[in-house]
PDB file of C-alpha atoms in Angstrom:
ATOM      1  CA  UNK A   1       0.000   0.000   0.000  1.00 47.00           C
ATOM      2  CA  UNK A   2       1.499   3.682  -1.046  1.00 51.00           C
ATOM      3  CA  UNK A   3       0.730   4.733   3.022  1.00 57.00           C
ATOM      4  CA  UNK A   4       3.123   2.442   3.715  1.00 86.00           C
ATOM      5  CA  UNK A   5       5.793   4.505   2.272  1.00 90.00           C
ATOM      6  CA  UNK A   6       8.043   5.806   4.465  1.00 91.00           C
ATOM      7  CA  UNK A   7       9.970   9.270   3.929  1.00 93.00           C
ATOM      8  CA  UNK A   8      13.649   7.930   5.322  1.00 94.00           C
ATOM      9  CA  UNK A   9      16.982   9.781   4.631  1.00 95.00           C
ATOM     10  CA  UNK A  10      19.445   7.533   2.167  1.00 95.00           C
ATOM     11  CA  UNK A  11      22.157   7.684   5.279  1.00 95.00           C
ATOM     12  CA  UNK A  12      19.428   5.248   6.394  1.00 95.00           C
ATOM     13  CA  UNK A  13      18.951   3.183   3.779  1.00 95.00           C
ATOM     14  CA  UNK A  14      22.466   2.030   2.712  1.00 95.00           C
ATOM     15  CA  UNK A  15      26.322   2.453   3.809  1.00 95.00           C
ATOM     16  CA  UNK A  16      28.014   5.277   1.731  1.00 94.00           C
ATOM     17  CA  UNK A  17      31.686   5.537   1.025  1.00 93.00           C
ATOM     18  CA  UNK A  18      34.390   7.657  -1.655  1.00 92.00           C
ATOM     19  CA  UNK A  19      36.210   5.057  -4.134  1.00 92.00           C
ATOM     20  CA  UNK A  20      39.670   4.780  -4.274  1.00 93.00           C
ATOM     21  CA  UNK A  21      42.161   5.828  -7.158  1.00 92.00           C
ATOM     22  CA  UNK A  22      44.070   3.706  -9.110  1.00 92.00           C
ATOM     23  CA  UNK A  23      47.062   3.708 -10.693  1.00 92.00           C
ATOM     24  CA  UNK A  24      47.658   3.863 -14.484  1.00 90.00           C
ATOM     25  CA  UNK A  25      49.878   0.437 -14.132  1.00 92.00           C
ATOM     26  CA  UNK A  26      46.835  -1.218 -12.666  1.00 92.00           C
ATOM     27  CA  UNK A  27      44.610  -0.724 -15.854  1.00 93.00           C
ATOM     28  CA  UNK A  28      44.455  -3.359 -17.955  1.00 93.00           C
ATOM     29  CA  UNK A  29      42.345  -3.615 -21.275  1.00 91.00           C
ATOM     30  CA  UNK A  30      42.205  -7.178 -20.819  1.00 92.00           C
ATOM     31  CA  UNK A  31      41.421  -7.179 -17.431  1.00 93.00           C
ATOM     32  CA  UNK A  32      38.693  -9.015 -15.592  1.00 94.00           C
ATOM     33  CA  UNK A  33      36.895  -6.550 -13.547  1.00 95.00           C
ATOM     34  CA  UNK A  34      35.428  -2.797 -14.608  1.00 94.00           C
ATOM     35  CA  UNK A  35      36.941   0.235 -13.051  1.00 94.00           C
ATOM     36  CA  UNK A  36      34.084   2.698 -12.485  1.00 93.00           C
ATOM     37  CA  UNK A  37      34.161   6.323 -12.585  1.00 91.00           C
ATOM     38  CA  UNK A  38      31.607   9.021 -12.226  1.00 89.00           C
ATOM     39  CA  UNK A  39      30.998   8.464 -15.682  1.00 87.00           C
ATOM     40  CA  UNK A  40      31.010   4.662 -15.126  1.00 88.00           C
ATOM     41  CA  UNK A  41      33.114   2.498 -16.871  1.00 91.00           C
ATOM     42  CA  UNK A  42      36.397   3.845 -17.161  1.00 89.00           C
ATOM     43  CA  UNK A  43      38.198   0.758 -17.982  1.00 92.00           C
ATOM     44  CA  UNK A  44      39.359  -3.023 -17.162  1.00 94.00           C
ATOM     45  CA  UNK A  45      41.777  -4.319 -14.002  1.00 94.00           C
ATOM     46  CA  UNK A  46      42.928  -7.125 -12.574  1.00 94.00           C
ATOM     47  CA  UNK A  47      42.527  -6.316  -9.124  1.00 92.00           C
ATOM     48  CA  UNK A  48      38.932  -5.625  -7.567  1.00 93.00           C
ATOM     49  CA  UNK A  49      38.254  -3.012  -4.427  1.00 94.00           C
ATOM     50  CA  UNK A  50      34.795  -4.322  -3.890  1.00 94.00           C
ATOM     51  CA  UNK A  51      34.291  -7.960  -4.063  1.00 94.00           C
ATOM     52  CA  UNK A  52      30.201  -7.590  -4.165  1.00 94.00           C
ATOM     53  CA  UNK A  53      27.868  -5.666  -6.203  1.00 94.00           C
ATOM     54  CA  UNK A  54      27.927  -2.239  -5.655  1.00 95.00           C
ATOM     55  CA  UNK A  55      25.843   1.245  -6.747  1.00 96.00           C
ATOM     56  CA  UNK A  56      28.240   3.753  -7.416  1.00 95.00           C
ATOM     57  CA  UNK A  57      27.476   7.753  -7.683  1.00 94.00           C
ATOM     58  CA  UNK A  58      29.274  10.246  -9.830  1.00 92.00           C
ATOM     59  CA  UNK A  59      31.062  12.835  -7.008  1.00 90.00           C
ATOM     60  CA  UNK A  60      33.123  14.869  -9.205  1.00 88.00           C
ATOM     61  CA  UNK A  61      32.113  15.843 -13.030  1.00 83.00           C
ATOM     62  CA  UNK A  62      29.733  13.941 -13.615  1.00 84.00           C
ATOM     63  CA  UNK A  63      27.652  14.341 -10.192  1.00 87.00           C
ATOM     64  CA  UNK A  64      24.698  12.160  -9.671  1.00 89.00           C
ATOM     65  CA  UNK A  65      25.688   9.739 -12.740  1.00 91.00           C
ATOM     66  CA  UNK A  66      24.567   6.301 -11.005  1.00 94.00           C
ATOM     67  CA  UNK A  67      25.629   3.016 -12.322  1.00 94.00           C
ATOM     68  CA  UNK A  68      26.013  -0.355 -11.030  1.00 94.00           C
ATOM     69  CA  UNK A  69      28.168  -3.417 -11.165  1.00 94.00           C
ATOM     70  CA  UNK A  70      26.859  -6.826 -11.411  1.00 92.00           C
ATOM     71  CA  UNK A  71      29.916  -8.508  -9.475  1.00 93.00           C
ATOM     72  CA  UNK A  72      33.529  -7.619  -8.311  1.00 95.00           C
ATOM     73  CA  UNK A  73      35.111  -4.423  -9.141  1.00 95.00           C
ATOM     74  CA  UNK A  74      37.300  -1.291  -8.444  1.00 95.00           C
ATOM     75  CA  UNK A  75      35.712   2.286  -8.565  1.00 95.00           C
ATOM     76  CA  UNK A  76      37.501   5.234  -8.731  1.00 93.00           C
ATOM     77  CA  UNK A  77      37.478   8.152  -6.198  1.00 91.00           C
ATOM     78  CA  UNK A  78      35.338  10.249  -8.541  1.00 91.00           C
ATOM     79  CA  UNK A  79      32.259   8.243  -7.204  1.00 93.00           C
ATOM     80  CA  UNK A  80      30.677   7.425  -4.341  1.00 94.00           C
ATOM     81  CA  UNK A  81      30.080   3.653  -3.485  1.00 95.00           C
ATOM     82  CA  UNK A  82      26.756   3.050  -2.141  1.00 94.00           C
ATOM     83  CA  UNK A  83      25.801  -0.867  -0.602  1.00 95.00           C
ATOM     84  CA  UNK A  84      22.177  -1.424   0.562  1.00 95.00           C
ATOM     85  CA  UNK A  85      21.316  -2.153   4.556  1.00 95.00           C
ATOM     86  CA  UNK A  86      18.921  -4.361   5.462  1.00 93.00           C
ATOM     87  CA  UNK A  87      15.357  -3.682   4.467  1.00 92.00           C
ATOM     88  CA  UNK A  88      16.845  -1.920   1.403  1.00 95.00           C
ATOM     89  CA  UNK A  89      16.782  -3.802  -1.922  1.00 96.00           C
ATOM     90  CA  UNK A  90      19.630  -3.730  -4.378  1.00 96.00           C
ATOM     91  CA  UNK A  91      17.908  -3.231  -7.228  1.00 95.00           C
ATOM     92  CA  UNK A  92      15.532  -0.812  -5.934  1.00 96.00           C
ATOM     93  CA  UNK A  93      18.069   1.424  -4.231  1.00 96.00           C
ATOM     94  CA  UNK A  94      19.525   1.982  -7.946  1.00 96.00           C
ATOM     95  CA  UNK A  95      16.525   2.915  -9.528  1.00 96.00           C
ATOM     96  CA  UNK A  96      15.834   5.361  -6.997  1.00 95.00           C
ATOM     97  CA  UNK A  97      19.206   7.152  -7.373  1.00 95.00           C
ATOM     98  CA  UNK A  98      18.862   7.222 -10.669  1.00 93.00           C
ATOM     99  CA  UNK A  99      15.230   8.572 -10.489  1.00 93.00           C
ATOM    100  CA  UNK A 100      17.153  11.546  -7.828  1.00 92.00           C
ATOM    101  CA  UNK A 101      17.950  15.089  -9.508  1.00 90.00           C
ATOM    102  CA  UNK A 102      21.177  15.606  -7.264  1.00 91.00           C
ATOM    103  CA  UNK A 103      21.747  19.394  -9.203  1.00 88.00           C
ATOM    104  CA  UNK A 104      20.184  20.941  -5.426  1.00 90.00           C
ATOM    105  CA  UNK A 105      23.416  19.318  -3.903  1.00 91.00           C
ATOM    106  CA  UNK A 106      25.867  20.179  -6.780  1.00 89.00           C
ATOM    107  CA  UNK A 107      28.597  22.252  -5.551  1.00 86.00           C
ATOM    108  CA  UNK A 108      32.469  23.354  -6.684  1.00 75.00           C
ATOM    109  CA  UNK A 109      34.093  26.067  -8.113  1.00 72.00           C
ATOM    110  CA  UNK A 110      36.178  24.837 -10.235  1.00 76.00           C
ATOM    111  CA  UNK A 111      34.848  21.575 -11.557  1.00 80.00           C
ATOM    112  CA  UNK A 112      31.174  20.151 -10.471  1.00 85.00           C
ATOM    113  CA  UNK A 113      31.407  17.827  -7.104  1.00 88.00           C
ATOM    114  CA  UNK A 114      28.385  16.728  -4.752  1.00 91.00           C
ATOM    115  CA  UNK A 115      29.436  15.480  -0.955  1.00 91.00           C
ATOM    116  CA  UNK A 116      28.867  12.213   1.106  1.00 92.00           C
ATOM    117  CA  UNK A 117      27.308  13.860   3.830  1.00 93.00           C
ATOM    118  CA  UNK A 118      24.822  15.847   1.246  1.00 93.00           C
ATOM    119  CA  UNK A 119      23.730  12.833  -0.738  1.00 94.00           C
ATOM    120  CA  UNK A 120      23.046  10.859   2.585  1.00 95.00           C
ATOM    121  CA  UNK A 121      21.018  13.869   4.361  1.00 94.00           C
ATOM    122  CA  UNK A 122      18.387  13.860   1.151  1.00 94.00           C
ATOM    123  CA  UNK A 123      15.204  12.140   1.836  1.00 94.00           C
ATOM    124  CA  UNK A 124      13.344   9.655  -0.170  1.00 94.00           C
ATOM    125  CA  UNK A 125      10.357   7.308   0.152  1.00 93.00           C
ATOM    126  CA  UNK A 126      10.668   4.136   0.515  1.00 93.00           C
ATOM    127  CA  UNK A 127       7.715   1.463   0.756  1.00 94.00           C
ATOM    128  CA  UNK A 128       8.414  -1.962   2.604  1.00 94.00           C
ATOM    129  CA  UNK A 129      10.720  -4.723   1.356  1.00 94.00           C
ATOM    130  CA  UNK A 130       8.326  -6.890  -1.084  1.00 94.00           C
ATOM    131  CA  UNK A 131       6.910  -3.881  -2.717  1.00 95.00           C
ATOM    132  CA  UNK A 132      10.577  -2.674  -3.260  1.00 95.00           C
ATOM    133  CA  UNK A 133      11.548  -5.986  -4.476  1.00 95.00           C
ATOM    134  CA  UNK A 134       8.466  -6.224  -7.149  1.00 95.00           C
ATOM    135  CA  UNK A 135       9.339  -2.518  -8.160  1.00 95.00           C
ATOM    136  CA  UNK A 136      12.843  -3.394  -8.941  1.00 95.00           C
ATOM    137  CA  UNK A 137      11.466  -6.800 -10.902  1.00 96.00           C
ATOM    138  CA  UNK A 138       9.235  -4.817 -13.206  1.00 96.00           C
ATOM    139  CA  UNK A 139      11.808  -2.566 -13.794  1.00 95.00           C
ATOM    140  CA  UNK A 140      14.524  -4.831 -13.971  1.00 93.00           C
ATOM    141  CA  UNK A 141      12.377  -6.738 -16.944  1.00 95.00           C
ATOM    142  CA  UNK A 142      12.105  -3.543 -19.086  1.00 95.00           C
ATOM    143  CA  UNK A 143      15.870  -2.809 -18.579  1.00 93.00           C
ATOM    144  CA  UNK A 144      16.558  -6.321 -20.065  1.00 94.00           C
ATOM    145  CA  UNK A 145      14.466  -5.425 -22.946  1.00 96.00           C
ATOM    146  CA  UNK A 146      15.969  -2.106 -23.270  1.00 94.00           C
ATOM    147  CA  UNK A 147      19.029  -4.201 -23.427  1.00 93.00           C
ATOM    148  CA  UNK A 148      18.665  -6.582 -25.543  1.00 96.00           C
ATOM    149  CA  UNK A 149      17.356  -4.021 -28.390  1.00 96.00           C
ATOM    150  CA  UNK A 150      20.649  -2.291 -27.897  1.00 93.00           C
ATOM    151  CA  UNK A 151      22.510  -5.397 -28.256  1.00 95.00           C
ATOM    152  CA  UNK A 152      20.226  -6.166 -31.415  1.00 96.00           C
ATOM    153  CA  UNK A 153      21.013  -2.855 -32.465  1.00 95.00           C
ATOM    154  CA  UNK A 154      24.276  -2.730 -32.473  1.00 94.00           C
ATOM    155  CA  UNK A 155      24.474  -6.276 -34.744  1.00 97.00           C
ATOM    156  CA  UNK A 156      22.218  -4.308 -37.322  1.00 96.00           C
ATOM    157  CA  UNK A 157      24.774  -1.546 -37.212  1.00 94.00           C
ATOM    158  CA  UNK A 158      27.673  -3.957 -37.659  1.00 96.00           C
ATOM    159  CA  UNK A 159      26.014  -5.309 -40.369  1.00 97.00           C
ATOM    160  CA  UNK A 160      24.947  -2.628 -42.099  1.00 96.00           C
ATOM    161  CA  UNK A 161      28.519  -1.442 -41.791  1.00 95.00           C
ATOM    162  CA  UNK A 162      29.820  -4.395 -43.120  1.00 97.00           C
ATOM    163  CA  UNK A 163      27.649  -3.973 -46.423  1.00 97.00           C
ATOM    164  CA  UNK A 164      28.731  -0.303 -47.006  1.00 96.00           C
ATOM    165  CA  UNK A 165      32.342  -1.371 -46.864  1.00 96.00           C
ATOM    166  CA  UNK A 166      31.910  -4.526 -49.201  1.00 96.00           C
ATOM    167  CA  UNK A 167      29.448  -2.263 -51.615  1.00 96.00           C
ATOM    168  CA  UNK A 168      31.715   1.465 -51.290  1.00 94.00           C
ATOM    169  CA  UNK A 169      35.618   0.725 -49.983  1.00 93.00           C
ATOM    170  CA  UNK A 170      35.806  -2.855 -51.617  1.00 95.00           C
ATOM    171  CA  UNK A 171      33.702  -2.210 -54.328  1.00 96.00           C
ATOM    172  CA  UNK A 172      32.559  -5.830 -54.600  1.00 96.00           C
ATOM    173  CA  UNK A 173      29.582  -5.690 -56.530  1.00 97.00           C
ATOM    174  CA  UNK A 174      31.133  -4.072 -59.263  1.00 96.00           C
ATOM    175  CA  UNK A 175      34.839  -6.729 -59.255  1.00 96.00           C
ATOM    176  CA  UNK A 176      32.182  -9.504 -59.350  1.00 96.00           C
ATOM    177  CA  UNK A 177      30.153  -7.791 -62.637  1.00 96.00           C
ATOM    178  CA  UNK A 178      33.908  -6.712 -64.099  1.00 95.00           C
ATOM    179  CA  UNK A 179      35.151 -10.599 -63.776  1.00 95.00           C
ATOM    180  CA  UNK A 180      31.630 -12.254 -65.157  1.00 94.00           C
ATOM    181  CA  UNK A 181      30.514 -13.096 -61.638  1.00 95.00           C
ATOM    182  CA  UNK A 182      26.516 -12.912 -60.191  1.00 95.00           C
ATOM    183  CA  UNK A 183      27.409 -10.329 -57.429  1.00 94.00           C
ATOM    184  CA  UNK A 184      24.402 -11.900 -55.668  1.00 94.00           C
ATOM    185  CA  UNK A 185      22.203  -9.266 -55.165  1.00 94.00           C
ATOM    186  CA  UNK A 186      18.617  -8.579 -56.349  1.00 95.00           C
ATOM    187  CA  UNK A 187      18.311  -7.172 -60.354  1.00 94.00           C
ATOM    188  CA  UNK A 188      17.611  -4.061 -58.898  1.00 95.00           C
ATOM    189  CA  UNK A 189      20.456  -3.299 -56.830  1.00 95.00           C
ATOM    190  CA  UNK A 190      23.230  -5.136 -58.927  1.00 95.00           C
ATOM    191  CA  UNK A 191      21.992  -2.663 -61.631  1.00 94.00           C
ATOM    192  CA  UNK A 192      22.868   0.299 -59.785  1.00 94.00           C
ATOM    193  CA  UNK A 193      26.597  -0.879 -59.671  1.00 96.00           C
ATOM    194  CA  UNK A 194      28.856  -0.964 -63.383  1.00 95.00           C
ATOM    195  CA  UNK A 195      31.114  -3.346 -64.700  1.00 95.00           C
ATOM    196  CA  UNK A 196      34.090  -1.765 -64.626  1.00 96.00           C
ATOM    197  CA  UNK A 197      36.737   0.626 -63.384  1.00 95.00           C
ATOM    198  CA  UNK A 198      38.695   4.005 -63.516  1.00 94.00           C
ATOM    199  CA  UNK A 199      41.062   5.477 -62.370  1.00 93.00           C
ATOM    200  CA  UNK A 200      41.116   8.682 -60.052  1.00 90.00           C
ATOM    201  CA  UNK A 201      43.278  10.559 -57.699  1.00 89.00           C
ATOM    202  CA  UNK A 202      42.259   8.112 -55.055  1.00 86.00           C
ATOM    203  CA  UNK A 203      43.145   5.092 -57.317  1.00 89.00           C
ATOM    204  CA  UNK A 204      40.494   2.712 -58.927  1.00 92.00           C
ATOM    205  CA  UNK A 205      36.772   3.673 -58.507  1.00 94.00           C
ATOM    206  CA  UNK A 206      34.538   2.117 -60.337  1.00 95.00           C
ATOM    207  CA  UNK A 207      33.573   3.635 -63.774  1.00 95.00           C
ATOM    208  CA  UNK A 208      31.568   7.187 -63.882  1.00 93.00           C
ATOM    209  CA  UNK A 209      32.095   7.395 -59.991  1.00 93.00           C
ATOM    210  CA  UNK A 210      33.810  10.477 -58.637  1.00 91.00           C
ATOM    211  CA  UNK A 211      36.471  11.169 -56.126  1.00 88.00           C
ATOM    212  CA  UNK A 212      35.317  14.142 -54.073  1.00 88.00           C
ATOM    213  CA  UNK A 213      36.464  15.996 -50.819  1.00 87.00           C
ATOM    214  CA  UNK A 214      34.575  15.938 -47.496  1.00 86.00           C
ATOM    215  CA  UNK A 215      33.754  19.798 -47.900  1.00 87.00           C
ATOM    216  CA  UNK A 216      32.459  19.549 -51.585  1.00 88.00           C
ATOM    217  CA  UNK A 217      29.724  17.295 -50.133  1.00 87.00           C
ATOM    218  CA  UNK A 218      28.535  18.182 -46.651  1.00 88.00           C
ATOM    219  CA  UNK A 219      28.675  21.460 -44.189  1.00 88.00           C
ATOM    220  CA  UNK A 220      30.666  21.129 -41.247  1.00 88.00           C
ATOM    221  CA  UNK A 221      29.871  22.920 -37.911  1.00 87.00           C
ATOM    222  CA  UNK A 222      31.447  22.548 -34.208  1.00 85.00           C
ATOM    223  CA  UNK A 223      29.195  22.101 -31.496  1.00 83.00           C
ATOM    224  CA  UNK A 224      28.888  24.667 -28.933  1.00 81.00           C
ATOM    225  CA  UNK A 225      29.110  24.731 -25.213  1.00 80.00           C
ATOM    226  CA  UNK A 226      25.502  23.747 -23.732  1.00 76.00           C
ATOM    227  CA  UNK A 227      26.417  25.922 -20.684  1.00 79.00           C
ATOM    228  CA  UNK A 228      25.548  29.160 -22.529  1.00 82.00           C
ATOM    229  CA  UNK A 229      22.384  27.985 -22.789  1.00 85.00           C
ATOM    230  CA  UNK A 230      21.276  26.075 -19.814  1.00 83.00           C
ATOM    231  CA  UNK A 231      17.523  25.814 -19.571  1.00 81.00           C
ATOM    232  CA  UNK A 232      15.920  26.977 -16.299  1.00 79.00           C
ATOM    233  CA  UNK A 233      13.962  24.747 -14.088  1.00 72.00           C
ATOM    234  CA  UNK A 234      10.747  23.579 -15.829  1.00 75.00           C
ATOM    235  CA  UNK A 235      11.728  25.467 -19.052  1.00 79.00           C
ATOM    236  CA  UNK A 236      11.356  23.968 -22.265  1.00 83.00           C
ATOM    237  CA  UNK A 237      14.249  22.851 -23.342  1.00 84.00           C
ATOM    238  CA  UNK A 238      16.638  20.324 -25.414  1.00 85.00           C
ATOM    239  CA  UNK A 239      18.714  17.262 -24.410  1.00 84.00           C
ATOM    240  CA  UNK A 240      22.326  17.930 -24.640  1.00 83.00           C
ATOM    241  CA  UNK A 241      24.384  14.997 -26.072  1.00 78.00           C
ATOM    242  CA  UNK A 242      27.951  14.649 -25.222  1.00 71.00           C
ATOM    243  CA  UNK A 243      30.923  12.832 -26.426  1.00 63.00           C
ATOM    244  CA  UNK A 244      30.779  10.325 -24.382  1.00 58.00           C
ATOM    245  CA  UNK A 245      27.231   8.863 -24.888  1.00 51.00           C
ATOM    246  CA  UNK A 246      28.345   8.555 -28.536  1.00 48.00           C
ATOM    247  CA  UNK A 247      30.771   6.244 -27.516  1.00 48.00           C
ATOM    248  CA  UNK A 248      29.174   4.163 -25.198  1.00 47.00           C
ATOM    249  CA  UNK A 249      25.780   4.230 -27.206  1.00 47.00           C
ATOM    250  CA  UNK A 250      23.717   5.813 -23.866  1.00 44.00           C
ATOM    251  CA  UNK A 251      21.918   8.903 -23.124  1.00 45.00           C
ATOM    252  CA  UNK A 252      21.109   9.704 -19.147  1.00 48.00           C
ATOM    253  CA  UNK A 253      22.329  12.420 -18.413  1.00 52.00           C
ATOM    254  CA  UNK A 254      19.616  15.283 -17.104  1.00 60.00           C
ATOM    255  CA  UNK A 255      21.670  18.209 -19.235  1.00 75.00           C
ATOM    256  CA  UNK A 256      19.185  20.549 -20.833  1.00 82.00           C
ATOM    257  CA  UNK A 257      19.554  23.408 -23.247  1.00 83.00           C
ATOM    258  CA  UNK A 258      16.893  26.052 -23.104  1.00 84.00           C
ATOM    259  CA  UNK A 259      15.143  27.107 -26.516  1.00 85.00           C
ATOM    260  CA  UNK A 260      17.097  29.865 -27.089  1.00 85.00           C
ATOM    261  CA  UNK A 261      19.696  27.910 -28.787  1.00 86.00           C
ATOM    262  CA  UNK A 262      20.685  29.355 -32.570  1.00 89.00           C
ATOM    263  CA  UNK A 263      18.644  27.406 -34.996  1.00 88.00           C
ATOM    264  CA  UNK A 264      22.219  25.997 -36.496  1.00 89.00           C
ATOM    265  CA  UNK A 265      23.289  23.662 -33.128  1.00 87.00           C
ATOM    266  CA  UNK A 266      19.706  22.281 -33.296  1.00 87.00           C
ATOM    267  CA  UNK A 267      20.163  18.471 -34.309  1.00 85.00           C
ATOM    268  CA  UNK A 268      17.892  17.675 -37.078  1.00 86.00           C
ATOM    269  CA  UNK A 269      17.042  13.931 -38.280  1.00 87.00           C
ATOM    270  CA  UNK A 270      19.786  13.158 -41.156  1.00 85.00           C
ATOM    271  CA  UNK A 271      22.381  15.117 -39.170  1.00 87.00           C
ATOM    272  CA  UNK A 272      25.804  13.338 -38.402  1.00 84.00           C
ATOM    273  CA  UNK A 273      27.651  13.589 -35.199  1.00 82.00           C
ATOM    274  CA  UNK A 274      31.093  12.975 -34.733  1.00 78.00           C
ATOM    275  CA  UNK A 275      34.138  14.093 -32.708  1.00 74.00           C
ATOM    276  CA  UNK A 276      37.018  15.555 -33.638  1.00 73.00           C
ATOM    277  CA  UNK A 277      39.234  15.274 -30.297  1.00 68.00           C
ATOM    278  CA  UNK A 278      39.268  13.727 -27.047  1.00 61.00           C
ATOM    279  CA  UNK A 279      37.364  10.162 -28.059  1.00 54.00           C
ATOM    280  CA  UNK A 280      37.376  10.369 -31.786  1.00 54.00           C
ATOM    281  CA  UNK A 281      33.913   8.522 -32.375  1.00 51.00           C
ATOM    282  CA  UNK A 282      31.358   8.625 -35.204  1.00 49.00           C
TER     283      UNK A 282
END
């Protein structure tokens, strides 16, 4: 029953603690166990700080970031480690962080940091154990789907990236037409490819092609820093995506540009995003 909810401070609810850093020799790309940031995963080691499960909470840069670890693992000092009491599910504790707009508690002068002692002092609600625990299943269950789309996803994208290259930097279609070979795709398509080569300033293409720069066929823009235009509380506003999330393939952040943005930084559908320092991604 929702009157069984119970408004209790998180200091209650689970033991709270800063990570620890580690050194650059301890990283290991091959390594068994994730190092978590404030960001989250910030690599691979062979030597775990926390030999259980943990929630961990982004304390400097990215404050409030909450991610979780499914077994062993080392996490930074950037976040704060956060481990259930009794009475407190696992699960359930991480969804409510994440549902938790820490910006109140954001603090720092030079670079964003929240505290231990102000993340423990906020209140929540918490109903009793079973509810929690059927809470966190439901949810649990949707983040598996959400999951396994990605993963599905992501083998769609590798596929579809492994036809471009065959079709545009191998050029297969048209070496199977130039030797006398079915290139093995419908009428249709095969027809849109010739039967031959040329040569260019980039070596063969294949015949009536062209070799062009990047700047003869798109427009190139930098991105601009959100900040000027941080939306005010309950403003309309924008999501702001950041370098990172096109790496990793995630959005949840709660960074939100007001309106007022010029027209030009505005993301339309057909745009292309990519970075040009820092984590080169596309």
């Amino acid at each position: 029953m929702a009157g069984e909810w119970r408004t209790r401070r998180i200091a209650e609810l689970a033991d709270m603690a800063s990570g620890k850093g580690l050194p650059k020799s301890k990283y290991d790309d091959d390594g068994h166990f994730p190092v978590m940031g404030s960001n989250g995963l910030l690599g691979r080691c062979n030597e775990p700080l926390y030999q259980e499960p943990v929630i961990t909470i982004g304390r400097v840069g990215a404050c409030g970031q909450v991610h979780k670890t499914d077994g062993p693992a080392w996490v930074s000092d950037n976040a704060l480690v956060t481990i259930p009491r009794q009475g407190c599910d696992f699960t359930f504790l991480y969804y409510l962080l994440k549902a938790i707009d820490f910006t109140p508690i954001i603090g720092g002068t030079t670079q964003p940091l929240i505290t231990q002692t102000a993340v423990k002092n906020m209140e929540v609600s918490l109903p009793p154990l079973r509810e929690q625990q059927a809470i966190a299943c439901i949810l649990g269950a949707l983040d598996d789907k959400i999951e396994l789309n990605r993963r599905m996803n992501e083998t769609l994208e590798a596929i579809a990236g492994a036809i471009f290259k065959s079709w545009f930097v191998d050029f297969d279609p048209v070496r199977a037409k130039a030797e006398g070979r079915d290139p093995g795709l419908p009428k249709h398509i095969a027809d849109l490819f010739p039967d031959s080569f040329e040569d260019s300033e980039l070596g063969e293409i294949p015949k009536g092609w062209e070799a062009k720069h990047l700047d003869k066929i798109a427009d190139y823009l930098n991105g601009v820093a959100w900040q000027r235009y941080r939306a005010a509380e309950d403003e309309p506003s924008l999501p702001v995506i950041k370098i990172r999330e096109l790496r990793d393939g995630f959005s949840d952040n709660t960074d939100h540009a007001s309106l007022g943005v010029p027209a030009k930084y505005i993301i339309e559908d057909g745009d292309v995003l990519f970075s040009w320092s820092g984590s080169l991604v596309v």
